[in-house]
Short mmCIF file of C-alpha atoms and ligand atoms in Angstrom, two decimals:
data_model
loop_
_atom_site.label_atom_id
_atom_site.label_comp_id
_atom_site.label_asym_id
_atom_site.label_seq_id
_atom_site.Cartn_x
_atom_site.Cartn_y
_atom_site.Cartn_z
CA MET A 1 122.48 76.10 78.32
CA PRO A 2 120.11 73.13 78.48
CA GLN A 3 116.54 73.70 79.57
CA LEU A 4 115.95 72.06 82.96
CA LEU A 5 112.90 69.85 83.17
CA TYR A 6 110.99 68.48 86.15
CA LEU A 7 108.37 65.82 85.45
CA GLU A 8 106.14 64.14 88.01
CA THR A 9 104.01 61.14 87.05
CA VAL A 10 100.91 59.72 88.74
CA GLY A 11 98.54 57.02 87.48
CA CYS A 12 98.89 53.68 85.74
CA GLN A 13 101.62 52.03 83.65
CA MET A 14 100.29 53.85 80.58
CA ASN A 15 101.33 57.10 82.19
CA VAL A 16 104.75 55.77 83.16
CA LEU A 17 105.25 54.84 79.52
CA ASP A 18 103.91 58.19 78.28
CA SER A 19 106.31 60.03 80.58
CA GLU A 20 109.18 57.98 79.15
CA MET A 21 108.15 59.09 75.66
CA VAL A 22 107.75 62.76 76.65
CA VAL A 23 111.16 62.89 78.31
CA ALA A 24 112.79 61.13 75.36
CA SER A 25 111.31 63.69 73.00
CA LEU A 26 112.21 66.68 75.20
CA ARG A 27 115.76 65.37 75.59
CA ARG A 28 116.08 65.50 71.84
CA HIS A 29 115.14 69.16 72.13
CA GLY A 30 117.98 69.78 74.59
CA TYR A 31 116.19 69.36 77.92
CA GLU A 32 117.82 67.86 80.99
CA LEU A 33 115.91 66.24 83.87
CA VAL A 34 116.21 67.61 87.40
CA GLU A 35 114.84 66.26 90.68
CA ASP A 36 113.84 69.58 92.23
CA PRO A 37 110.89 71.47 90.71
CA SER A 38 112.12 74.81 91.97
CA ALA A 39 115.36 74.36 90.00
CA ALA A 40 113.52 73.60 86.73
CA ASP A 41 112.66 75.93 83.83
CA THR A 42 109.75 73.69 82.86
CA ILE A 43 107.59 71.83 85.38
CA LEU A 44 105.26 69.13 84.04
CA PHE A 45 102.75 66.84 85.70
CA ASN A 46 101.58 63.71 83.91
CA THR A 47 98.23 63.15 85.56
CA CYS A 48 95.50 60.60 86.33
CA SER A 49 91.75 61.06 86.72
CA VAL A 50 90.70 57.59 87.77
CA ARG A 51 89.88 58.65 91.34
CA GLN A 52 89.39 62.04 92.93
CA HIS A 53 92.37 61.50 95.19
CA ALA A 54 94.73 61.27 92.19
CA GLU A 55 93.44 64.61 90.91
CA GLU A 56 93.63 66.29 94.30
CA LYS A 57 97.29 65.35 94.55
CA VAL A 58 98.03 67.23 91.35
CA TYR A 59 95.87 70.26 92.19
CA SER A 60 97.63 70.47 95.53
CA ALA A 61 101.08 70.21 93.87
CA LEU A 62 100.00 72.95 91.45
CA GLY A 63 98.84 75.09 94.40
CA LYS A 64 102.33 74.90 95.85
CA LEU A 65 103.76 76.35 92.63
CA ARG A 66 101.67 79.53 92.70
CA ARG A 67 104.34 81.52 94.57
CA LEU A 68 107.19 80.17 92.48
CA LYS A 69 105.43 81.26 89.30
CA GLN A 70 104.74 84.74 90.75
CA LYS A 71 108.43 85.16 91.46
CA HIS A 72 109.58 83.54 88.22
CA PRO A 73 106.92 84.12 85.57
CA GLU A 74 109.32 82.79 82.93
CA LYS A 75 109.03 79.27 84.33
CA ILE A 76 106.62 77.09 82.38
CA ILE A 77 104.05 74.87 84.09
CA GLY A 78 102.19 72.15 82.21
CA VAL A 79 99.52 69.55 82.94
CA LEU A 80 99.67 66.46 80.73
CA GLY A 81 97.64 63.28 80.50
CA CYS A 82 94.21 62.14 81.61
CA MET A 83 93.37 65.09 83.87
CA ALA A 84 94.17 67.53 81.07
CA GLN A 85 91.78 65.63 78.82
CA LYS A 86 89.03 65.39 81.46
CA ASP A 87 89.16 68.81 83.12
CA GLN A 88 90.36 70.85 80.13
CA GLN A 89 89.77 74.61 80.72
CA LEU A 90 88.86 73.94 84.36
CA ILE A 91 92.58 73.49 85.03
CA PHE A 92 93.24 77.06 83.83
CA GLU A 93 90.38 78.25 86.06
CA ARG A 94 91.66 76.46 89.16
CA ALA A 95 95.33 77.26 88.53
CA PRO A 96 95.47 80.31 86.22
CA TYR A 97 99.27 80.23 86.12
CA VAL A 98 99.32 76.91 84.26
CA ASP A 99 100.75 77.53 80.77
CA LEU A 100 99.82 74.39 78.88
CA ILE A 101 97.50 71.41 79.00
CA VAL A 102 98.17 68.38 76.79
CA GLY A 103 95.93 65.30 76.43
CA PRO A 104 97.36 61.75 76.28
CA GLY A 105 96.86 61.72 72.50
CA GLN A 106 98.81 64.96 71.93
CA LEU A 107 101.95 64.31 73.98
CA SER A 108 104.15 64.33 70.89
CA GLN A 109 103.38 68.05 70.58
CA THR A 110 104.66 68.90 74.06
CA ALA A 111 108.01 70.35 72.94
CA ASP A 112 106.33 72.61 70.34
CA LEU A 113 103.69 73.77 72.79
CA ILE A 114 106.31 74.71 75.39
CA GLU A 115 108.21 76.59 72.71
CA ARG A 116 105.08 78.55 71.76
CA VAL A 117 104.52 79.57 75.37
CA ARG A 118 108.14 80.62 75.62
CA GLN A 119 107.82 82.77 72.51
CA GLY A 120 104.91 84.66 74.04
CA ASP A 121 101.99 83.00 72.24
CA GLY A 122 100.10 82.63 75.53
CA ARG A 123 98.46 79.57 77.02
CA GLN A 124 98.43 76.42 74.95
CA ALA A 125 95.97 73.54 74.95
CA ALA A 126 96.13 70.40 72.79
CA LEU A 127 93.41 67.87 73.48
CA SER A 128 91.66 64.94 71.85
CA LEU A 129 88.08 65.09 70.62
CA GLY A 130 85.31 64.03 73.03
CA ARG A 131 83.58 60.71 72.38
CA ARG A 132 80.72 62.48 70.58
CA ASP A 133 82.67 65.32 69.00
CA GLY A 134 83.36 64.05 65.50
CA SER A 135 83.47 61.13 63.11
CA THR A 136 84.67 57.80 64.54
CA GLU A 137 87.84 58.09 62.49
CA SER A 138 88.66 61.64 63.56
CA ILE A 139 88.06 60.78 67.24
CA ARG A 140 90.32 57.75 66.93
CA ARG A 141 93.07 59.71 65.26
CA SER A 142 92.95 62.41 67.91
CA HIS A 143 93.76 59.75 70.55
CA GLU A 144 96.71 58.19 68.77
CA THR A 145 99.94 57.99 70.71
CA PHE A 146 103.55 58.28 69.63
CA ASP A 147 105.05 55.07 70.83
CA PRO A 148 108.08 54.42 68.65
CA LEU A 149 110.23 57.01 70.43
CA ARG A 150 112.49 55.08 72.77
CA ASP A 151 115.17 56.24 75.16
CA PRO A 152 116.47 53.35 77.29
CA GLU A 153 117.88 55.79 79.83
CA MET A 154 114.42 56.92 80.74
CA ARG A 155 113.08 53.58 81.86
CA PRO A 156 113.11 52.69 85.55
CA THR A 157 115.56 49.94 84.52
CA PRO A 158 117.20 49.51 81.09
CA PHE A 159 116.33 45.81 80.96
CA GLN A 160 112.57 46.16 81.55
CA ALA A 161 110.10 48.01 79.35
CA TYR A 162 106.44 48.64 78.77
CA LEU A 163 105.11 48.26 75.26
CA ARG A 164 101.67 49.62 74.44
CA ILE A 165 99.65 47.34 72.20
CA GLN A 166 96.27 48.94 72.70
CA ILE A 167 95.05 52.50 73.11
CA GLY A 168 91.81 53.50 74.87
CA CYS A 169 88.86 51.44 76.07
CA ASP A 170 85.34 50.72 74.83
CA LYS A 171 83.98 48.77 77.80
CA PHE A 172 82.38 51.81 79.45
CA CYS A 173 82.13 50.39 82.97
CA THR A 174 79.72 52.86 84.55
CA TYR A 175 82.18 54.15 87.19
CA CYS A 176 85.18 54.64 84.92
CA VAL A 177 86.60 57.73 83.27
CA VAL A 178 89.21 55.97 81.09
CA PRO A 179 87.03 55.62 77.93
CA MET A 180 86.69 59.42 78.03
CA THR A 181 90.31 60.29 78.76
CA ARG A 182 91.92 57.69 76.50
CA GLY A 183 89.26 57.47 73.81
CA PRO A 184 88.12 54.53 71.69
CA GLU A 185 89.79 51.14 71.91
CA GLN A 186 92.37 50.71 69.14
CA GLY A 187 94.81 47.89 68.67
CA ARG A 188 98.16 49.04 67.34
CA PRO A 189 99.33 47.31 64.15
CA PRO A 190 101.26 44.08 64.87
CA GLU A 191 104.21 45.14 62.66
CA GLU A 192 104.69 48.29 64.75
CA ILE A 193 104.53 46.31 67.99
CA LEU A 194 107.01 43.73 66.73
CA ALA A 195 109.42 46.36 65.44
CA GLU A 196 109.31 48.04 68.82
CA ALA A 197 109.82 44.77 70.69
CA ARG A 198 112.87 44.03 68.51
CA LEU A 199 114.25 47.49 69.15
CA LEU A 200 113.78 47.01 72.90
CA ALA A 201 115.56 43.64 72.78
CA ASP A 202 118.43 45.24 70.80
CA GLN A 203 118.67 47.87 73.54
CA GLY A 204 119.24 45.10 76.09
CA CYS A 205 115.72 44.69 77.34
CA LYS A 206 115.06 41.30 78.96
CA GLU A 207 111.48 41.78 80.10
CA ILE A 208 108.63 43.37 78.17
CA THR A 209 105.21 44.09 79.64
CA LEU A 210 102.54 44.57 76.99
CA LEU A 211 100.04 47.25 78.00
CA GLY A 212 96.36 47.72 77.29
CA GLN A 213 93.36 48.70 79.44
CA THR A 214 91.84 45.37 78.41
CA VAL A 215 94.98 43.89 76.91
CA ASN A 216 93.48 40.46 76.21
CA SER A 217 90.71 42.07 74.15
CA TYR A 218 93.45 43.17 71.71
CA ARG A 219 92.40 42.68 68.09
CA TYR A 220 93.92 44.04 64.92
CA ARG A 221 92.07 43.52 61.68
CA ASP A 222 93.84 43.79 58.36
CA GLY A 223 91.52 42.70 55.57
CA GLU A 224 90.62 39.08 56.28
CA ARG A 225 93.33 38.61 58.88
CA THR A 226 92.77 39.25 62.59
CA THR A 227 95.69 39.30 65.02
CA THR A 228 94.98 38.51 68.67
CA LEU A 229 97.08 38.85 71.82
CA ALA A 230 97.92 35.13 71.60
CA ASP A 231 99.24 35.68 68.03
CA LEU A 232 101.37 38.58 69.25
CA LEU A 233 102.80 36.49 72.09
CA TYR A 234 103.90 33.75 69.67
CA LYS A 235 105.63 36.34 67.48
CA ILE A 236 107.31 38.34 70.23
CA HIS A 237 108.44 35.13 71.90
CA ASP A 238 110.79 34.43 68.98
CA ILE A 239 112.83 37.57 69.57
CA ASP A 240 116.34 36.76 70.81
CA GLY A 241 117.47 38.36 74.04
CA LEU A 242 114.00 38.67 75.55
CA MET A 243 113.58 36.45 78.61
CA ARG A 244 110.20 37.43 80.04
CA LEU A 245 106.92 38.49 78.56
CA LYS A 246 104.04 39.87 80.65
CA PHE A 247 100.77 41.58 79.79
CA VAL A 248 98.31 43.74 81.78
CA THR A 249 95.39 44.41 82.39
CA ASN A 250 93.06 41.55 81.49
CA TYR A 251 89.30 41.67 81.09
CA PRO A 252 87.61 38.54 82.56
CA LYS A 253 85.30 37.97 79.59
CA ASP A 254 88.17 37.86 77.11
CA MET A 255 90.40 35.33 78.87
CA SER A 256 90.20 32.86 75.99
CA ARG A 257 91.45 29.28 75.87
CA GLU A 258 93.63 30.28 72.94
CA LEU A 259 95.39 32.87 75.10
CA LEU A 260 95.84 30.51 78.07
CA GLN A 261 97.22 27.90 75.73
CA ALA A 262 99.74 30.39 74.32
CA VAL A 263 100.87 31.27 77.83
CA ARG A 264 101.20 27.58 78.66
CA ASP A 265 103.18 26.79 75.52
CA LEU A 266 105.53 29.76 75.56
CA PRO A 267 108.17 29.50 78.28
CA LYS A 268 109.00 33.22 78.17
CA CYS A 269 105.39 34.10 79.10
CA SER A 270 104.78 34.91 82.70
CA THR A 271 102.02 32.93 84.36
CA TYR A 272 100.94 36.03 86.19
CA LEU A 273 97.48 37.24 85.24
CA HIS A 274 95.99 40.47 86.51
CA VAL A 275 92.23 40.07 85.95
CA PRO A 276 90.16 42.56 87.98
CA LEU A 277 86.90 41.17 89.37
CA GLN A 278 85.79 44.53 90.92
CA SER A 279 82.95 43.02 92.99
CA GLY A 280 81.69 39.62 94.14
CA SER A 281 78.02 40.59 93.81
CA ASN A 282 76.05 40.12 90.61
CA GLN A 283 73.82 43.11 91.39
CA VAL A 284 76.85 45.36 91.77
CA LEU A 285 78.58 43.93 88.69
CA GLN A 286 75.45 44.66 86.72
CA ARG A 287 75.25 48.24 87.97
CA MET A 288 78.94 48.58 87.07
CA LYS A 289 78.10 47.18 83.62
CA ARG A 290 81.10 44.89 83.81
CA GLY A 291 79.57 42.41 81.38
CA TYR A 292 80.07 39.21 83.42
CA THR A 293 78.65 37.50 86.49
CA VAL A 294 80.35 36.02 89.52
CA GLU A 295 79.67 32.60 87.96
CA ASP A 296 81.41 33.65 84.72
CA TYR A 297 84.44 34.77 86.72
CA ARG A 298 84.51 31.48 88.64
CA GLU A 299 84.45 29.59 85.37
CA MET A 300 87.32 31.70 84.08
CA MET A 301 89.30 31.00 87.26
CA GLN A 302 88.75 27.28 86.73
CA ARG A 303 89.94 27.60 83.13
CA ILE A 304 93.11 29.36 84.34
CA ARG A 305 93.70 26.66 86.99
CA ASP A 306 93.17 23.92 84.39
CA TRP A 307 95.51 25.36 81.78
CA LEU A 308 98.06 27.01 84.04
CA PRO A 309 98.29 25.23 87.38
CA GLY A 310 100.39 27.36 89.71
CA ALA A 311 99.59 30.63 87.91
CA ALA A 312 99.44 33.76 90.07
CA VAL A 313 96.20 35.71 89.61
CA SER A 314 95.62 39.19 91.00
CA SER A 315 92.59 41.47 91.04
CA ASP A 316 91.23 44.98 91.58
CA PHE A 317 88.16 45.74 93.69
CA ILE A 318 85.99 48.78 94.19
CA VAL A 319 84.24 48.88 97.56
CA GLY A 320 81.26 51.11 98.36
CA PHE A 321 79.96 51.37 94.80
CA SER A 322 76.44 52.79 94.46
CA GLY A 323 73.90 50.64 96.33
CA GLU A 324 76.47 48.14 97.68
CA THR A 325 74.82 46.42 100.68
CA ASP A 326 76.48 44.42 103.45
CA GLU A 327 75.34 41.31 101.61
CA ASP A 328 76.90 42.48 98.34
CA PHE A 329 80.14 43.17 100.16
CA GLU A 330 80.00 39.73 101.79
CA GLY A 331 79.92 38.30 98.24
CA THR A 332 83.18 40.12 97.51
CA VAL A 333 84.74 38.79 100.72
CA GLN A 334 83.71 35.27 99.70
CA MET A 335 85.28 35.61 96.26
CA VAL A 336 88.57 36.86 97.74
CA ARG A 337 88.58 33.80 100.03
CA GLU A 338 87.71 31.46 97.19
CA CYS A 339 90.03 32.78 94.47
CA ARG A 340 93.09 33.27 96.71
CA PHE A 341 94.49 36.11 94.62
CA LYS A 342 98.24 36.72 94.76
CA ASN A 343 97.36 40.30 95.61
CA SER A 344 94.48 42.73 95.13
CA PHE A 345 94.31 46.45 94.64
CA ILE A 346 91.33 47.73 96.62
CA PHE A 347 89.77 51.13 96.03
CA LYS A 348 86.93 53.10 97.60
CA TYR A 349 84.42 54.15 94.97
CA SER A 350 85.05 57.69 93.77
CA VAL A 351 82.45 59.47 91.62
CA ARG A 352 83.88 60.65 88.30
CA SER A 353 82.07 63.35 86.39
CA GLY A 354 81.16 62.39 82.85
CA THR A 355 80.56 58.71 83.72
CA LYS A 356 77.20 56.92 83.62
CA ALA A 357 77.37 56.22 87.36
CA ALA A 358 77.86 59.93 88.12
CA GLU A 359 74.77 60.75 86.04
CA ARG A 360 72.47 57.94 87.16
CA LEU A 361 73.60 56.17 90.32
CA PRO A 362 73.79 57.86 93.73
CA ASP A 363 77.05 57.72 95.69
CA ASP A 364 75.08 56.42 98.65
CA VAL A 365 77.53 54.32 100.67
CA PRO A 366 78.83 56.49 103.53
CA GLU A 367 82.59 57.22 103.50
CA GLU A 368 82.91 55.51 106.87
CA VAL A 369 81.42 52.27 105.48
CA LYS A 370 83.67 52.46 102.40
CA ARG A 371 86.68 52.83 104.64
CA ARG A 372 85.65 49.90 106.84
CA ARG A 373 85.07 47.61 103.86
CA ASN A 374 88.35 48.69 102.34
CA HIS A 375 90.27 47.80 105.52
CA GLN A 376 88.43 44.52 105.97
CA LEU A 377 89.13 43.35 102.43
CA LEU A 378 92.77 44.45 102.57
CA ALA A 379 93.30 42.57 105.83
CA LEU A 380 91.78 39.42 104.36
CA GLN A 381 93.85 39.68 101.16
CA ASP A 382 97.04 40.31 103.15
CA ALA A 383 96.39 37.22 105.28
CA ILE A 384 95.91 35.12 102.14
CA SER A 385 98.99 36.58 100.43
CA GLU A 386 101.09 35.87 103.51
CA GLU A 387 99.82 32.29 103.84
CA ASP A 388 100.61 31.63 100.18
CA ASN A 389 104.04 33.22 100.51
CA GLN A 390 104.74 31.02 103.55
CA ARG A 391 104.33 28.01 101.28
CA MET A 392 107.31 29.24 99.26
CA LEU A 393 109.73 29.10 102.19
CA GLY A 394 112.67 26.86 101.35
CA GLN A 395 111.91 26.96 97.61
CA THR A 396 114.16 28.45 94.97
CA VAL A 397 112.73 31.12 92.69
CA GLU A 398 114.19 32.86 89.65
CA VAL A 399 114.53 36.59 90.14
CA LEU A 400 115.17 39.39 87.65
CA VAL A 401 117.25 41.78 89.76
CA GLU A 402 115.92 45.35 89.52
CA GLY A 403 118.19 47.38 91.84
CA PRO A 404 118.62 48.46 95.46
CA SER A 405 115.53 47.77 97.61
CA LYS A 406 113.47 50.63 99.03
CA ALA A 407 115.06 50.02 102.43
CA ALA A 408 118.57 50.25 100.94
CA GLU A 409 117.64 53.44 99.10
CA LYS A 410 116.17 54.99 102.23
CA SER A 411 119.20 54.23 104.36
CA GLY A 412 121.45 55.56 101.58
CA ALA A 413 123.43 52.31 101.69
CA ASP A 414 126.07 52.05 98.97
CA GLY A 415 128.52 49.47 100.28
CA PRO A 416 129.75 46.48 98.22
CA ILE A 417 126.81 44.40 99.49
CA LEU A 418 123.37 45.91 99.92
CA GLN A 419 119.76 44.81 99.86
CA LEU A 420 118.55 44.30 96.31
CA THR A 421 115.03 43.85 95.00
CA GLY A 422 113.68 41.95 92.02
CA ARG A 423 110.68 40.04 90.77
CA THR A 424 109.92 36.41 90.09
CA MET A 425 108.35 35.22 86.86
CA CYS A 426 104.92 35.47 88.54
CA ASP A 427 105.56 39.05 89.68
CA ARG A 428 106.37 38.31 93.32
CA ILE A 429 108.72 40.84 94.91
CA VAL A 430 111.90 39.33 96.37
CA VAL A 431 114.57 41.10 98.45
CA PHE A 432 118.02 39.65 99.14
CA ASP A 433 121.58 40.80 99.76
CA GLY A 434 123.95 41.18 96.83
CA SER A 435 126.15 43.59 94.92
CA LEU A 436 125.04 46.14 92.34
CA ARG A 437 126.81 44.02 89.72
CA LEU A 438 123.84 41.66 89.85
CA VAL A 439 121.35 44.27 88.63
CA GLY A 440 119.76 43.10 85.39
CA GLU A 441 120.68 39.44 86.00
CA LEU A 442 118.31 36.50 86.30
CA LEU A 443 119.29 34.66 89.46
CA PRO A 444 118.06 31.78 91.60
CA VAL A 445 117.15 32.93 95.10
CA ARG A 446 116.18 30.61 97.96
CA VAL A 447 113.26 31.96 99.97
CA ALA A 448 114.02 32.08 103.70
CA ASP A 449 111.32 34.39 105.05
CA CYS A 450 108.36 36.44 103.89
CA THR A 451 105.73 39.08 104.58
CA ALA A 452 102.38 39.44 102.80
CA HIS A 453 103.99 41.47 100.02
CA THR A 454 107.63 40.38 99.91
CA LEU A 455 109.73 37.22 99.81
CA ILE A 456 113.06 37.47 101.58
CA GLY A 457 115.86 35.19 100.42
CA GLN A 458 119.48 34.46 99.59
CA VAL A 459 121.11 34.12 96.20
CA VAL A 460 121.94 30.51 95.41
CA THR A 461 125.53 30.47 94.24
CA GLY A 462 127.04 28.16 91.64
CA HIS A 463 124.04 28.19 89.34
CA ALA A 464 124.31 27.38 85.67
CA GLY A 465 122.86 30.62 84.26
CA PRO A 466 119.32 31.56 83.38
CA GLU A 467 116.98 29.02 81.96
CA LEU A 468 113.49 29.80 80.75
CA HIS A 469 110.83 28.94 83.24
CA ALA A 470 107.19 29.92 83.30
CA LEU A 471 106.45 29.16 86.94
CA ASP A 472 107.97 30.61 90.07
CA VAL A 473 109.43 27.63 91.85
CA LEU A 474 112.47 26.35 90.01
CA ALA A 475 113.23 22.97 91.52
CA SER A 476 113.51 21.40 94.92
CA SER A 477 117.25 21.24 94.40
CA PRO A 478 118.81 24.66 95.00
CA VAL A 479 121.34 24.29 92.19
CA ARG A 480 120.11 23.88 88.65
CA VAL A 481 122.28 22.24 86.10
N1 SAH B 1 91.46 48.79 82.56
C1 SAH B 1 91.63 48.22 83.81
C2 SAH B 1 91.62 49.16 84.97
C3 SAH B 1 91.79 50.60 84.81
S1 SAH B 1 91.59 51.59 86.22
C4 SAH B 1 90.51 47.21 84.00
O1 SAH B 1 89.48 47.34 83.43
O2 SAH B 1 90.69 46.34 84.78
C5 SAH B 1 92.33 50.67 87.52
C6 SAH B 1 91.38 50.32 88.61
O3 SAH B 1 90.88 51.48 89.22
C7 SAH B 1 90.12 49.60 88.17
O4 SAH B 1 90.33 48.23 87.99
C8 SAH B 1 89.17 49.87 89.29
O5 SAH B 1 89.28 48.91 90.32
C9 SAH B 1 89.66 51.21 89.82
N2 SAH B 1 88.72 52.30 89.49
C10 SAH B 1 88.36 52.73 88.27
N3 SAH B 1 87.45 53.72 88.37
C11 SAH B 1 87.25 53.92 89.69
C12 SAH B 1 86.42 54.79 90.44
N4 SAH B 1 85.60 55.66 89.85
N5 SAH B 1 86.47 54.72 91.80
C13 SAH B 1 87.30 53.84 92.42
N6 SAH B 1 88.10 53.00 91.76
C14 SAH B 1 88.07 53.02 90.41
FE1 SF4 B 2 87.64 51.42 82.86
FE2 SF4 B 2 86.18 49.26 82.54
FE3 SF4 B 2 87.70 50.14 80.54
FE4 SF4 B 2 88.83 49.07 82.67
S1 SF4 B 2 87.46 48.02 81.25
S2 SF4 B 2 89.44 50.96 81.65
S3 SF4 B 2 87.50 49.72 84.33
S4 SF4 B 2 85.92 51.18 81.40
FE1 F3S B 3 94.65 57.15 85.38
FE2 F3S B 3 94.51 57.66 82.84
FE3 F3S B 3 95.74 55.49 83.68
S1 F3S B 3 92.90 57.99 84.31
S2 F3S B 3 94.61 54.98 85.54
S3 F3S B 3 96.38 57.55 84.05
S4 F3S B 3 94.54 55.69 81.85
#
């Protein structure tokens, strides 16, 4: 009898990738995935600590399992990922029926740890060292991940994959917990990354997204030789079968000319750049210890516009950070107007224990003000996104078809033609009608309508097959030859 496994994932792309690895490894140990936690023998949560809300979601899900565990003490409950690393024993205190906690650097041990619990060895915990708990080398090693395991069935789609090129973060923005949960910044060796990219292409993968907390800060030193993200892009670009290459998340200070030039020169590279600004006020940026000014960011934007005209840039913002005044917030509003981001992720500041801001800066913007600023900024960004999408009406874009749209999934539609969803080269979401046969294809779609977040179009028939193209709009003519 296979062991039945339920795994729920919250957090960033790193966690999505980690969950893929954990499931691949557990499958090798005879586990089978199920959708219903109450049907599972082992229930795992891969967790995020970046905001309190993300943690509350998991604690509340754990709370709901209390009864189940009382009735079925043989079921195993585990907390993996960033929250395990941050809260450690506190998880056992808040939910005493949890059997194992596993940090992001120890996920390869998950199968063994579950086995130990099952054999009656009691609660298990495998965590990385804290940032002051050992030699630099031992701390680094304790955060290493186990990336080479690959199971194409576990990815959201078999033709798209994440590939981690960098572990951890050393920027220490004052609000952020990631340098604690993911440890020191480490670039993975280029040979490993390339081998993995080749493997992914062999498995039929058309799009690879390189992952790092500050992916463009990637550096790997081997003696005299230093490999940068631009170097990696040139190498990965040569791999046959791959059609699209993306990378997230970028750090504004490290958006070098060399990198922009690589993106310009390599047709498989997406001209979509996610470069979080966080705030449009120099005082706030300084308190966040982001390491750049509004003027620096403007300069970077100009550099992007010069090298990559038509590139889509997106951002993250935190509103209501310690000491943020109306004037500071107005600076953020101005920058959103000026930069015309493709989209922005906007968050209310959430104090994270263990960070510099939690120790030294009061959380003094009232919740009500945070909420108002959040709504105001979202409304402005949505208006900009919609205006920019309107400009694409009548144009033809190239779409990598991902599968049925959310609407089609919700309505349970499974006819010969249903609404499909996909993304353009610049990461714009497009929905259109088509058959499931088209999933995984690169297709031209003419944009007929739009909302702030979605383009709505029709497949252009009679096209000549995919052609590499770095920008979104293909040509004024609907049919490419
Ligand atoms: N490494 C990425 C982001 C990682 S976290 C980068 O540096 O850009 C993703 C986003 O969460 C951040 O960009 C930030 O906007 C937000 N965030 C991080 N810590 C937060 C906190 N304490 N409160 C609210 N939002 C936070
Ligand atoms: Fe957090 Fe800053 Fe590192 Fe991003 S760069 S992960 S916000 S510390
Ligand atoms: Fe969350 Fe950890 Fe990612 S804190 S945002 S899952 S690195």
